[in-house]
């Protein structure tokens, strides 16, 4: 199958990804600038005849540039696509409420928090609350501007969830279940917006949460392979647990490396 390179506005990246999901297209690439130097787009500047910026993206797929633009123009009237966005938002909010801690994971604190309260995932952005964090959130918005615009105009749902896939790993955290505890890293960032109709909010929404997704909903989450036992041994759950409880935590950490 012949593959084509198409230049698009970056704000349609998530829309194109979702259109491809509906159409069953799996052989494609979406390339945009997620680093600070823009090197990801350098090889494609001949297509545009100009330097490419953070506002640009390249789609490599079976579709020509004209076909890609037609798909984008039709997206706002595509009921199947809108139904997908609505269902993903409902699923995403349920998923977040059930699975995620709002803590940022220092392993010992995560274990102490997660085990008694039944939360089974806790993640944070690498680099903390600095310029890197701001860039990750800004890039996620740029990938999804068309989806956010549709949601604001649609006026039915009070929430919108969307996902952006970075070129680099942007966060990490801990997942656990009945048999294992494992550290994961991911390129997936998820944002959940809540509609705000107050006159004071000109944007019309608030960011309810933004987090790196390390669960099985993520497209890029992989184990780090780090042995968590040294960190587990500093947790209150380990220090004040019985011999059987400590043995179980050690076994779960080992299972996280092998299962």
mmCIF file of C-alpha atoms in Angstrom:
data_model
loop_
_atom_site.group_PDB
_atom_site.id
_atom_site.type_symbol
_atom_site.label_atom_id
_atom_site.label_comp_id
_atom_site.label_asym_id
_atom_site.label_seq_id
_atom_site.Cartn_x
_atom_site.Cartn_y
_atom_site.Cartn_z
ATOM 1 C CA UNK A 1 0.000 0.000 0.000
ATOM 2 C CA UNK A 2 1.343 3.393 -0.988
ATOM 3 C CA UNK A 3 1.802 5.793 1.926
ATOM 4 C CA UNK A 4 1.337 9.545 1.597
ATOM 5 C CA UNK A 5 2.651 12.452 3.655
ATOM 6 C CA UNK A 6 0.145 15.192 4.445
ATOM 7 C CA UNK A 7 0.643 18.482 6.271
ATOM 8 C CA UNK A 8 -2.189 19.480 8.625
ATOM 9 C CA UNK A 9 -2.847 21.977 11.381
ATOM 10 C CA UNK A 10 -1.782 20.390 14.619
ATOM 11 C CA UNK A 11 -5.155 21.049 16.231
ATOM 12 C CA UNK A 12 -6.606 18.181 14.167
ATOM 13 C CA UNK A 13 -4.171 15.493 15.394
ATOM 14 C CA UNK A 14 -6.569 13.857 17.855
ATOM 15 C CA UNK A 15 -9.442 14.128 15.394
ATOM 16 C CA UNK A 16 -7.451 12.291 12.705
ATOM 17 C CA UNK A 17 -6.417 9.603 15.200
ATOM 18 C CA UNK A 18 -10.057 9.017 16.153
ATOM 19 C CA UNK A 19 -11.213 8.980 12.519
ATOM 20 C CA UNK A 20 -8.615 6.310 11.803
ATOM 21 C CA UNK A 21 -9.869 4.326 14.810
ATOM 22 C CA UNK A 22 -13.408 4.317 13.419
ATOM 23 C CA UNK A 23 -12.176 3.354 9.952
ATOM 24 C CA UNK A 24 -9.934 0.599 11.313
ATOM 25 C CA UNK A 25 -6.758 2.231 9.999
ATOM 26 C CA UNK A 26 -3.757 1.060 12.017
ATOM 27 C CA UNK A 27 -0.813 1.684 9.663
ATOM 28 C CA UNK A 28 -0.151 5.397 10.076
ATOM 29 C CA UNK A 29 2.073 7.916 11.849
ATOM 30 C CA UNK A 30 1.291 11.320 13.341
ATOM 31 C CA UNK A 31 4.392 13.473 13.712
ATOM 32 C CA UNK A 32 4.526 16.816 15.474
ATOM 33 C CA UNK A 33 6.915 18.807 17.596
ATOM 34 C CA UNK A 34 6.952 17.669 21.214
ATOM 35 C CA UNK A 35 10.575 18.456 22.011
ATOM 36 C CA UNK A 36 12.053 21.897 22.428
ATOM 37 C CA UNK A 37 14.085 22.021 19.219
ATOM 38 C CA UNK A 38 11.514 20.893 16.656
ATOM 39 C CA UNK A 39 13.782 18.283 15.068
ATOM 40 C CA UNK A 40 10.873 15.843 14.611
ATOM 41 C CA UNK A 41 9.470 17.984 11.778
ATOM 42 C CA UNK A 42 12.724 19.001 10.060
ATOM 43 C CA UNK A 43 12.656 16.149 7.487
ATOM 44 C CA UNK A 44 9.218 17.261 6.249
ATOM 45 C CA UNK A 45 9.755 20.980 5.711
ATOM 46 C CA UNK A 46 10.113 20.456 1.957
ATOM 47 C CA UNK A 47 6.429 19.485 1.869
ATOM 48 C CA UNK A 48 5.398 22.897 3.158
ATOM 49 C CA UNK A 49 8.171 24.925 1.579
ATOM 50 C CA UNK A 50 8.710 26.669 4.917
ATOM 51 C CA UNK A 51 9.977 25.954 8.426
ATOM 52 C CA UNK A 52 7.455 23.900 10.384
ATOM 53 C CA UNK A 53 6.392 24.926 13.894
ATOM 54 C CA UNK A 54 4.578 23.560 16.926
ATOM 55 C CA UNK A 55 1.313 24.414 15.162
ATOM 56 C CA UNK A 56 2.003 21.912 12.348
ATOM 57 C CA UNK A 57 1.746 18.145 12.077
ATOM 58 C CA UNK A 58 2.484 15.489 9.473
ATOM 59 C CA UNK A 59 0.175 12.543 8.765
ATOM 60 C CA UNK A 60 1.732 9.515 7.059
ATOM 61 C CA UNK A 61 -1.029 7.172 5.906
ATOM 62 C CA UNK A 62 -2.812 5.599 2.951
ATOM 63 C CA UNK A 63 -4.728 8.860 2.428
ATOM 64 C CA UNK A 64 -3.570 11.741 0.244
ATOM 65 C CA UNK A 65 -3.425 15.269 1.620
ATOM 66 C CA UNK A 66 -6.686 16.116 -0.149
ATOM 67 C CA UNK A 67 -8.387 13.068 1.362
ATOM 68 C CA UNK A 68 -7.068 13.959 4.819
ATOM 69 C CA UNK A 69 -8.452 17.503 4.536
ATOM 70 C CA UNK A 70 -11.825 16.099 3.426
ATOM 71 C CA UNK A 71 -11.899 13.820 6.483
ATOM 72 C CA UNK A 72 -11.172 16.786 8.758
ATOM 73 C CA UNK A 73 -13.903 18.925 7.175
ATOM 74 C CA UNK A 74 -16.457 16.121 7.507
ATOM 75 C CA UNK A 75 -15.522 15.348 11.116
ATOM 76 C CA UNK A 76 -17.720 17.992 12.726
ATOM 77 C CA UNK A 77 -20.785 16.392 11.100
ATOM 78 C CA UNK A 78 -19.741 12.785 11.678
ATOM 79 C CA UNK A 79 -22.206 11.266 14.158
ATOM 80 C CA UNK A 80 -20.077 8.150 14.658
ATOM 81 C CA UNK A 81 -17.083 10.298 15.609
ATOM 82 C CA UNK A 82 -19.135 12.427 17.994
ATOM 83 C CA UNK A 83 -20.574 9.298 19.605
ATOM 84 C CA UNK A 84 -17.020 7.971 20.054
ATOM 85 C CA UNK A 85 -15.928 11.205 21.772
ATOM 86 C CA UNK A 86 -18.952 11.139 24.078
ATOM 87 C CA UNK A 87 -18.489 7.495 25.048
ATOM 88 C CA UNK A 88 -14.749 7.894 25.598
ATOM 89 C CA UNK A 89 -15.413 10.840 27.902
ATOM 90 C CA UNK A 90 -17.867 8.836 30.011
ATOM 91 C CA UNK A 91 -15.501 5.872 30.095
ATOM 92 C CA UNK A 92 -12.529 8.108 30.909
ATOM 93 C CA UNK A 93 -14.235 9.760 33.867
ATOM 94 C CA UNK A 94 -15.349 6.389 35.243
ATOM 95 C CA UNK A 95 -11.833 5.060 34.739
ATOM 96 C CA UNK A 96 -10.223 8.020 36.504
ATOM 97 C CA UNK A 97 -12.601 7.913 39.478
ATOM 98 C CA UNK A 98 -12.135 4.172 39.963
ATOM 99 C CA UNK A 99 -8.443 3.683 39.273
ATOM 100 C CA UNK A 100 -6.452 6.852 39.865
ATOM 101 C CA UNK A 101 -4.967 8.540 42.876
ATOM 102 C CA UNK A 102 -4.349 12.271 42.606
ATOM 103 C CA UNK A 103 -1.069 11.753 44.480
ATOM 104 C CA UNK A 104 2.265 12.076 42.755
ATOM 105 C CA UNK A 105 4.067 8.802 43.203
ATOM 106 C CA UNK A 106 6.935 8.539 45.564
ATOM 107 C CA UNK A 107 6.755 4.791 45.836
ATOM 108 C CA UNK A 108 6.518 4.479 49.618
ATOM 109 C CA UNK A 109 3.787 7.123 49.840
ATOM 110 C CA UNK A 110 1.948 5.539 46.924
ATOM 111 C CA UNK A 111 1.885 2.160 48.637
ATOM 112 C CA UNK A 112 0.672 3.666 51.909
ATOM 113 C CA UNK A 113 -2.072 5.569 50.083
ATOM 114 C CA UNK A 114 -3.128 3.039 47.495
ATOM 115 C CA UNK A 115 -3.350 -0.195 49.405
ATOM 116 C CA UNK A 116 -5.811 0.820 52.138
ATOM 117 C CA UNK A 117 -7.989 2.953 49.845
ATOM 118 C CA UNK A 118 -8.148 0.526 46.935
ATOM 119 C CA UNK A 119 -6.733 2.950 44.358
ATOM 120 C CA UNK A 120 -4.691 0.961 41.867
ATOM 121 C CA UNK A 121 -2.791 3.584 39.859
ATOM 122 C CA UNK A 122 -0.875 6.737 40.731
ATOM 123 C CA UNK A 123 1.177 8.759 38.263
ATOM 124 C CA UNK A 124 2.946 12.073 37.820
ATOM 125 C CA UNK A 125 4.637 14.068 35.081
ATOM 126 C CA UNK A 126 8.402 13.775 34.862
ATOM 127 C CA UNK A 127 10.032 17.019 35.899
ATOM 128 C CA UNK A 128 7.212 18.162 38.171
ATOM 129 C CA UNK A 129 5.369 21.471 37.938
ATOM 130 C CA UNK A 130 7.772 23.416 35.771
ATOM 131 C CA UNK A 131 8.032 24.461 32.152
ATOM 132 C CA UNK A 132 8.040 20.830 31.020
ATOM 133 C CA UNK A 133 4.672 20.196 32.646
ATOM 134 C CA UNK A 134 3.229 23.360 31.075
ATOM 135 C CA UNK A 135 4.512 22.347 27.640
ATOM 136 C CA UNK A 136 2.980 18.872 27.881
ATOM 137 C CA UNK A 137 -0.435 20.327 28.720
ATOM 138 C CA UNK A 138 -0.148 22.980 26.002
ATOM 139 C CA UNK A 139 0.837 20.383 23.407
ATOM 140 C CA UNK A 140 -2.129 18.204 24.395
ATOM 141 C CA UNK A 141 -4.463 21.149 23.826
ATOM 142 C CA UNK A 142 -2.906 21.925 20.447
ATOM 143 C CA UNK A 143 -3.500 18.331 19.383
ATOM 144 C CA UNK A 144 -7.186 18.615 20.302
ATOM 145 C CA UNK A 145 -8.342 22.159 19.529
ATOM 146 C CA UNK A 146 -10.918 21.000 16.984
ATOM 147 C CA UNK A 147 -12.358 18.473 19.433
ATOM 148 C CA UNK A 148 -12.568 21.070 22.230
ATOM 149 C CA UNK A 149 -14.229 23.555 19.855
ATOM 150 C CA UNK A 150 -16.832 20.953 18.870
ATOM 151 C CA UNK A 151 -17.529 20.189 22.534
ATOM 152 C CA UNK A 152 -17.937 23.852 23.476
ATOM 153 C CA UNK A 153 -20.383 24.422 20.620
ATOM 154 C CA UNK A 154 -22.242 21.158 21.121
ATOM 155 C CA UNK A 155 -23.486 22.208 24.599
ATOM 156 C CA UNK A 156 -24.717 18.737 25.649
ATOM 157 C CA UNK A 157 -21.953 17.091 27.658
ATOM 158 C CA UNK A 158 -20.547 18.803 30.745
ATOM 159 C CA UNK A 159 -17.223 16.974 30.465
ATOM 160 C CA UNK A 160 -14.709 16.160 27.731
ATOM 161 C CA UNK A 161 -11.836 13.695 27.945
ATOM 162 C CA UNK A 162 -9.071 13.614 25.361
ATOM 163 C CA UNK A 163 -5.718 11.920 25.007
ATOM 164 C CA UNK A 164 -2.464 13.074 23.428
ATOM 165 C CA UNK A 165 0.466 10.800 22.568
ATOM 166 C CA UNK A 166 3.889 12.422 22.939
ATOM 167 C CA UNK A 167 7.030 11.467 21.050
ATOM 168 C CA UNK A 168 8.870 10.985 24.352
ATOM 169 C CA UNK A 169 8.041 9.475 27.731
ATOM 170 C CA UNK A 170 6.472 12.217 29.829
ATOM 171 C CA UNK A 171 5.426 10.540 33.071
ATOM 172 C CA UNK A 172 5.605 7.490 35.267
ATOM 173 C CA UNK A 173 3.888 5.891 38.226
ATOM 174 C CA UNK A 174 2.812 2.777 40.040
ATOM 175 C CA UNK A 175 0.082 0.293 39.168
ATOM 176 C CA UNK A 176 -1.023 -2.523 41.449
ATOM 177 C CA UNK A 177 -3.592 -5.273 41.715
ATOM 178 C CA UNK A 178 -4.118 -8.357 43.854
ATOM 179 C CA UNK A 179 -0.958 -10.070 42.631
ATOM 180 C CA UNK A 180 1.624 -7.434 41.658
ATOM 181 C CA UNK A 181 2.997 -3.903 42.056
ATOM 182 C CA UNK A 182 4.789 -2.423 39.035
ATOM 183 C CA UNK A 183 6.334 0.861 37.955
ATOM 184 C CA UNK A 184 5.266 2.063 34.490
ATOM 185 C CA UNK A 185 6.273 4.894 32.162
ATOM 186 C CA UNK A 186 4.147 6.411 29.412
ATOM 187 C CA UNK A 187 3.899 8.860 26.515
ATOM 188 C CA UNK A 188 0.109 9.181 27.006
ATOM 189 C CA UNK A 189 -1.332 12.282 28.656
ATOM 190 C CA UNK A 190 -5.052 12.514 29.421
ATOM 191 C CA UNK A 191 -6.986 15.722 30.078
ATOM 192 C CA UNK A 192 -10.539 15.958 31.398
ATOM 193 C CA UNK A 193 -12.294 19.307 30.945
ATOM 194 C CA UNK A 194 -15.387 20.448 32.836
ATOM 195 C CA UNK A 195 -17.738 22.991 31.315
ATOM 196 C CA UNK A 196 -17.944 26.308 33.191
ATOM 197 C CA UNK A 197 -20.778 28.582 32.077
ATOM 198 C CA UNK A 198 -20.025 31.363 34.530
ATOM 199 C CA UNK A 199 -19.511 34.844 33.110
ATOM 200 C CA UNK A 200 -16.136 35.079 34.842
ATOM 201 C CA UNK A 201 -14.688 32.224 32.768
ATOM 202 C CA UNK A 202 -14.184 33.431 29.206
ATOM 203 C CA UNK A 203 -12.751 30.077 28.075
ATOM 204 C CA UNK A 204 -15.938 28.250 29.020
ATOM 205 C CA UNK A 205 -14.224 25.356 30.776
ATOM 206 C CA UNK A 206 -11.912 24.286 33.593
ATOM 207 C CA UNK A 207 -9.236 21.582 33.541
ATOM 208 C CA UNK A 208 -10.640 19.006 35.939
ATOM 209 C CA UNK A 209 -7.488 16.892 35.785
ATOM 210 C CA UNK A 210 -4.458 16.139 33.632
ATOM 211 C CA UNK A 211 -2.323 13.051 34.159
ATOM 212 C CA UNK A 212 0.041 10.593 32.481
ATOM 213 C CA UNK A 213 -1.955 7.427 31.796
ATOM 214 C CA UNK A 214 -0.077 4.295 32.848
ATOM 215 C CA UNK A 215 -3.008 1.851 32.827
ATOM 216 C CA UNK A 216 -4.146 -0.560 30.130
ATOM 217 C CA UNK A 217 -6.127 2.253 28.447
ATOM 218 C CA UNK A 218 -2.834 3.892 27.481
ATOM 219 C CA UNK A 219 -1.354 3.193 24.056
ATOM 220 C CA UNK A 220 2.281 3.599 25.119
ATOM 221 C CA UNK A 221 2.554 2.552 28.787
ATOM 222 C CA UNK A 222 5.379 0.057 29.395
ATOM 223 C CA UNK A 223 7.107 -1.303 32.524
ATOM 224 C CA UNK A 224 10.276 0.463 33.618
ATOM 225 C CA UNK A 225 11.745 -2.782 34.951
ATOM 226 C CA UNK A 226 12.766 -1.131 38.223
ATOM 227 C CA UNK A 227 12.824 -3.317 41.350
ATOM 228 C CA UNK A 228 10.466 -1.560 43.789
ATOM 229 C CA UNK A 229 11.411 -3.546 46.884
ATOM 230 C CA UNK A 230 13.922 -0.994 48.266
ATOM 231 C CA UNK A 231 11.216 1.695 48.130
ATOM 232 C CA UNK A 232 8.532 -0.622 49.485
ATOM 233 C CA UNK A 233 10.680 -1.328 52.522
ATOM 234 C CA UNK A 234 10.472 2.346 53.532
ATOM 235 C CA UNK A 235 6.654 2.463 53.388
ATOM 236 C CA UNK A 236 4.529 2.377 56.514
ATOM 237 C CA UNK A 237 2.621 -0.553 55.039
ATOM 238 C CA UNK A 238 5.877 -2.532 55.080
ATOM 239 C CA UNK A 239 7.484 -1.191 58.274
ATOM 240 C CA UNK A 240 4.401 -1.727 60.414
ATOM 241 C CA UNK A 241 2.982 -4.758 58.633
ATOM 242 C CA UNK A 242 3.094 -8.322 59.864
ATOM 243 C CA UNK A 243 5.657 -10.777 58.554
ATOM 244 C CA UNK A 244 3.011 -12.191 56.215
ATOM 245 C CA UNK A 245 2.068 -8.729 54.936
ATOM 246 C CA UNK A 246 5.709 -7.824 54.310
ATOM 247 C CA UNK A 247 6.262 -11.098 52.482
ATOM 248 C CA UNK A 248 3.187 -10.388 50.321
ATOM 249 C CA UNK A 249 4.481 -6.923 49.374
ATOM 250 C CA UNK A 250 7.868 -8.371 48.415
ATOM 251 C CA UNK A 251 6.182 -11.066 46.341
ATOM 252 C CA UNK A 252 3.982 -8.502 44.573
ATOM 253 C CA UNK A 253 7.061 -6.448 43.689
ATOM 254 C CA UNK A 254 8.762 -9.550 42.285
ATOM 255 C CA UNK A 255 5.613 -10.449 40.351
ATOM 256 C CA UNK A 256 5.646 -6.960 38.877
ATOM 257 C CA UNK A 257 9.020 -7.739 37.329
ATOM 258 C CA UNK A 258 8.039 -11.108 35.902
ATOM 259 C CA UNK A 259 4.277 -11.174 35.172
#
